[in-house]
PDB file of C-alpha atoms in Angstrom:
ATOM      1  CA  GLN A  71     136.067 223.746 -51.049  1.00 85.00           C
ATOM      2  CA  VAL A  72     137.835 227.110 -50.769  1.00 90.00           C
ATOM      3  CA  GLN A  73     139.638 228.184 -47.574  1.00 94.00           C
ATOM      4  CA  LEU A  74     139.934 231.831 -46.834  1.00 95.00           C
ATOM      5  CA  VAL A  75     142.177 233.275 -44.267  1.00 96.00           C
ATOM      6  CA  GLU A  76     142.075 236.964 -43.446  1.00 97.00           C
ATOM      7  CA  SER A  77     144.925 238.994 -41.714  1.00 97.00           C
ATOM      8  CA  GLY A  78     146.086 242.452 -41.235  1.00 97.00           C
ATOM      9  CA  GLY A  79     143.502 243.899 -38.785  1.00 97.00           C
ATOM     10  CA  GLY A  80     144.454 245.963 -35.799  1.00 97.00           C
ATOM     11  CA  LEU A  81     144.017 249.200 -33.938  1.00 98.00           C
ATOM     12  CA  VAL A  82     144.702 252.476 -35.762  1.00 98.00           C
ATOM     13  CA  GLN A  83     144.026 256.048 -35.152  1.00 98.00           C
ATOM     14  CA  ALA A  84     141.526 257.996 -37.175  1.00 98.00           C
ATOM     15  CA  GLY A  85     143.151 259.153 -40.593  1.00 98.00           C
ATOM     16  CA  GLY A  86     145.462 256.081 -40.421  1.00 98.00           C
ATOM     17  CA  SER A  87     145.831 253.135 -42.745  1.00 98.00           C
ATOM     18  CA  LEU A  88     145.656 249.345 -42.802  1.00 98.00           C
ATOM     19  CA  ARG A  89     145.917 246.681 -45.330  1.00 98.00           C
ATOM     20  CA  LEU A  90     143.937 243.472 -45.019  1.00 98.00           C
ATOM     21  CA  SER A  91     144.875 240.238 -46.710  1.00 98.00           C
ATOM     22  CA  CYS A  92     142.752 237.423 -47.856  1.00 96.00           C
ATOM     23  CA  ALA A  93     144.625 234.243 -48.745  1.00 94.00           C
ATOM     24  CA  ALA A  94     142.720 231.675 -50.609  1.00 91.00           C
ATOM     25  CA  SER A  95     143.625 227.938 -50.836  1.00 90.00           C
ATOM     26  CA  GLY A  96     141.749 224.655 -52.032  1.00 88.00           C
ATOM     27  CA  ARG A  97     139.832 224.578 -55.144  1.00 77.00           C
ATOM     28  CA  THR A  98     140.154 227.546 -57.377  1.00 70.00           C
ATOM     29  CA  PHE A  99     137.605 228.813 -59.932  1.00 61.00           C
ATOM     30  CA  SER A 100     138.421 230.987 -62.872  1.00 61.00           C
ATOM     31  CA  ASN A 101     135.179 232.921 -62.719  1.00 67.00           C
ATOM     32  CA  TYR A 102     134.980 233.488 -58.914  1.00 85.00           C
ATOM     33  CA  ALA A 103     135.106 236.804 -56.995  1.00 92.00           C
ATOM     34  CA  ILE A 104     136.347 237.623 -53.657  1.00 94.00           C
ATOM     35  CA  GLY A 105     134.438 240.223 -51.637  1.00 96.00           C
ATOM     36  CA  TRP A 106     135.031 241.951 -48.305  1.00 98.00           C
ATOM     37  CA  PHE A 107     132.248 242.572 -45.926  1.00 98.00           C
ATOM     38  CA  ARG A 108     132.289 244.051 -42.464  1.00 98.00           C
ATOM     39  CA  GLN A 109     130.098 243.773 -39.353  1.00 98.00           C
ATOM     40  CA  ALA A 110     130.006 246.212 -36.539  1.00 96.00           C
ATOM     41  CA  PRO A 111     128.464 245.273 -33.177  1.00 92.00           C
ATOM     42  CA  GLY A 112     124.650 245.332 -33.427  1.00 94.00           C
ATOM     43  CA  LYS A 113     124.692 245.917 -37.145  1.00 96.00           C
ATOM     44  CA  GLU A 114     124.144 243.890 -40.131  1.00 96.00           C
ATOM     45  CA  ARG A 115     126.943 242.595 -42.256  1.00 97.00           C
ATOM     46  CA  GLU A 116     127.535 245.038 -45.008  1.00 97.00           C
ATOM     47  CA  PHE A 117     129.292 244.933 -48.253  1.00 98.00           C
ATOM     48  CA  VAL A 118     132.598 246.812 -48.624  1.00 98.00           C
ATOM     49  CA  ALA A 119     134.332 245.957 -51.908  1.00 98.00           C
ATOM     50  CA  VAL A 120     134.696 243.053 -54.489  1.00 96.00           C
ATOM     51  CA  ILE A 121     137.184 242.050 -57.140  1.00 94.00           C
ATOM     52  CA  ARG A 122     136.641 239.354 -59.902  1.00 88.00           C
ATOM     53  CA  TRP A 123     139.609 236.936 -60.013  1.00 77.00           C
ATOM     54  CA  SER A 124     139.861 237.115 -63.889  1.00 78.00           C
ATOM     55  CA  GLY A 125     139.880 240.452 -65.198  1.00 69.00           C
ATOM     56  CA  ALA A 126     140.190 242.268 -61.937  1.00 74.00           C
ATOM     57  CA  ARG A 127     136.891 244.145 -62.344  1.00 88.00           C
ATOM     58  CA  THR A 128     136.170 245.905 -59.031  1.00 94.00           C
ATOM     59  CA  TYR A 129     133.238 247.420 -57.215  1.00 96.00           C
ATOM     60  CA  TYR A 130     133.049 249.476 -53.978  1.00 98.00           C
ATOM     61  CA  ALA A 131     130.425 250.524 -51.374  1.00 98.00           C
ATOM     62  CA  ASP A 132     129.868 254.256 -51.555  1.00 97.00           C
ATOM     63  CA  SER A 133     131.034 254.632 -47.933  1.00 97.00           C
ATOM     64  CA  VAL A 134     134.544 253.357 -48.781  1.00 98.00           C
ATOM     65  CA  LYS A 135     134.856 254.679 -52.400  1.00 98.00           C
ATOM     66  CA  GLY A 136     138.021 256.701 -52.753  1.00 97.00           C
ATOM     67  CA  ARG A 137     139.449 255.600 -49.406  1.00 98.00           C
ATOM     68  CA  PHE A 138     139.703 251.715 -49.874  1.00 98.00           C
ATOM     69  CA  THR A 139     141.338 249.791 -52.853  1.00 97.00           C
ATOM     70  CA  ILE A 140     140.979 246.191 -53.484  1.00 96.00           C
ATOM     71  CA  SER A 141     143.551 244.248 -55.450  1.00 93.00           C
ATOM     72  CA  ARG A 142     144.713 240.706 -55.951  1.00 90.00           C
ATOM     73  CA  ASP A 143     148.030 238.862 -56.446  1.00 88.00           C
ATOM     74  CA  ASN A 144     147.357 235.833 -58.569  1.00 81.00           C
ATOM     75  CA  ALA A 145     150.809 234.163 -57.736  1.00 84.00           C
ATOM     76  CA  LYS A 146     150.048 234.315 -54.098  1.00 89.00           C
ATOM     77  CA  ASN A 147     146.305 233.638 -54.436  1.00 88.00           C
ATOM     78  CA  THR A 148     145.709 236.622 -52.145  1.00 92.00           C
ATOM     79  CA  VAL A 149     143.272 239.495 -52.330  1.00 93.00           C
ATOM     80  CA  TYR A 150     144.165 242.767 -50.389  1.00 96.00           C
ATOM     81  CA  VAL A 151     142.161 245.805 -49.255  1.00 98.00           C
ATOM     82  CA  GLN A 152     144.066 248.926 -48.739  1.00 98.00           C
ATOM     83  CA  MET A 153     142.201 251.049 -46.296  1.00 98.00           C
ATOM     84  CA  ASN A 154     143.290 254.636 -46.085  1.00 98.00           C
ATOM     85  CA  SER A 155     141.895 257.773 -44.223  1.00 98.00           C
ATOM     86  CA  LEU A 156     140.178 255.401 -41.760  1.00 98.00           C
ATOM     87  CA  GLU A 157     137.310 256.612 -39.604  1.00 97.00           C
ATOM     88  CA  PRO A 158     135.852 255.431 -36.387  1.00 97.00           C
ATOM     89  CA  GLU A 159     132.812 254.364 -38.278  1.00 96.00           C
ATOM     90  CA  ASP A 160     134.997 251.776 -40.050  1.00 98.00           C
ATOM     91  CA  THR A 161     135.372 249.852 -36.857  1.00 98.00           C
ATOM     92  CA  ALA A 162     134.142 246.326 -37.467  1.00 98.00           C
ATOM     93  CA  VAL A 163     135.131 242.698 -37.991  1.00 98.00           C
ATOM     94  CA  TYR A 164     136.147 242.490 -41.615  1.00 98.00           C
ATOM     95  CA  TYR A 165     135.455 239.176 -43.625  1.00 98.00           C
ATOM     96  CA  CYS A 166     136.484 238.041 -47.042  1.00 97.00           C
ATOM     97  CA  ALA A 167     134.202 235.755 -48.817  1.00 97.00           C
ATOM     98  CA  ALA A 168     134.207 233.899 -52.233  1.00 94.00           C
ATOM     99  CA  ASP A 169     131.453 233.858 -54.734  1.00 93.00           C
ATOM    100  CA  VAL A 170     132.199 230.814 -56.930  1.00 89.00           C
ATOM    101  CA  GLY A 171     128.900 231.027 -58.872  1.00 83.00           C
ATOM    102  CA  GLY A 172     130.213 233.463 -61.615  1.00 76.00           C
ATOM    103  CA  GLY A 173     127.866 235.850 -63.239  1.00 80.00           C
ATOM    104  CA  GLU A 174     127.473 239.519 -62.060  1.00 86.00           C
ATOM    105  CA  ILE A 175     129.300 240.900 -59.231  1.00 90.00           C
ATOM    106  CA  LYS A 176     127.329 240.509 -56.064  1.00 93.00           C
ATOM    107  CA  THR A 177     127.099 242.815 -53.176  1.00 95.00           C
ATOM    108  CA  THR A 178     124.883 240.748 -50.857  1.00 95.00           C
ATOM    109  CA  ALA A 179     126.413 238.321 -48.364  1.00 95.00           C
ATOM    110  CA  ARG A 180     123.870 235.549 -48.873  1.00 95.00           C
ATOM    111  CA  TRP A 181     125.229 235.026 -52.466  1.00 94.00           C
ATOM    112  CA  TYR A 182     128.782 234.198 -51.221  1.00 95.00           C
ATOM    113  CA  ASP A 183     129.661 230.456 -50.707  1.00 94.00           C
ATOM    114  CA  TYR A 184     132.783 230.591 -48.536  1.00 95.00           C
ATOM    115  CA  TRP A 185     133.907 232.782 -45.741  1.00 97.00           C
ATOM    116  CA  GLY A 186     136.892 233.594 -43.733  1.00 97.00           C
ATOM    117  CA  GLN A 187     136.990 233.805 -39.937  1.00 97.00           C
ATOM    118  CA  GLY A 188     137.195 237.578 -39.821  1.00 97.00           C
ATOM    119  CA  THR A 189     139.727 240.148 -38.663  1.00 98.00           C
ATOM    120  CA  GLN A 190     139.010 242.943 -36.188  1.00 98.00           C
ATOM    121  CA  VAL A 191     139.691 246.529 -37.306  1.00 98.00           C
ATOM    122  CA  THR A 192     139.365 249.124 -34.606  1.00 98.00           C
ATOM    123  CA  VAL A 193     139.778 252.851 -35.483  1.00 98.00           C
ATOM    124  CA  SER A 194     140.090 255.155 -32.472  1.00 97.00           C
ATOM    125  CA  SER A 195     139.026 258.856 -32.602  1.00 93.00           C
TER     126      SER A 195
END
């Protein structure tokens, strides 16, 4: 079992920044990856970014590339996503998720095994 807890969401004006955190606990896997997804009202959950725990390989959705940065702190078992130049279209509930299966980086939600409870990000125009 892996437990994930997100934090750092809130209300910010367009152009502003937020940093989300995903604290992992429980069983750890050397090959697992942590992904961030988001879901806006009436829309499907979409991939945002992912980082592999070992090696720190990262991958981003085109919509956030250049604005969001995913990183990890091994000592704290925490993954972060720094979100800059936020736009109203970034408004959503943001979830972190763990893929413990190894292999290639995955950008589809159904391949992730454990999920956090989500944190709301609201960007006002």
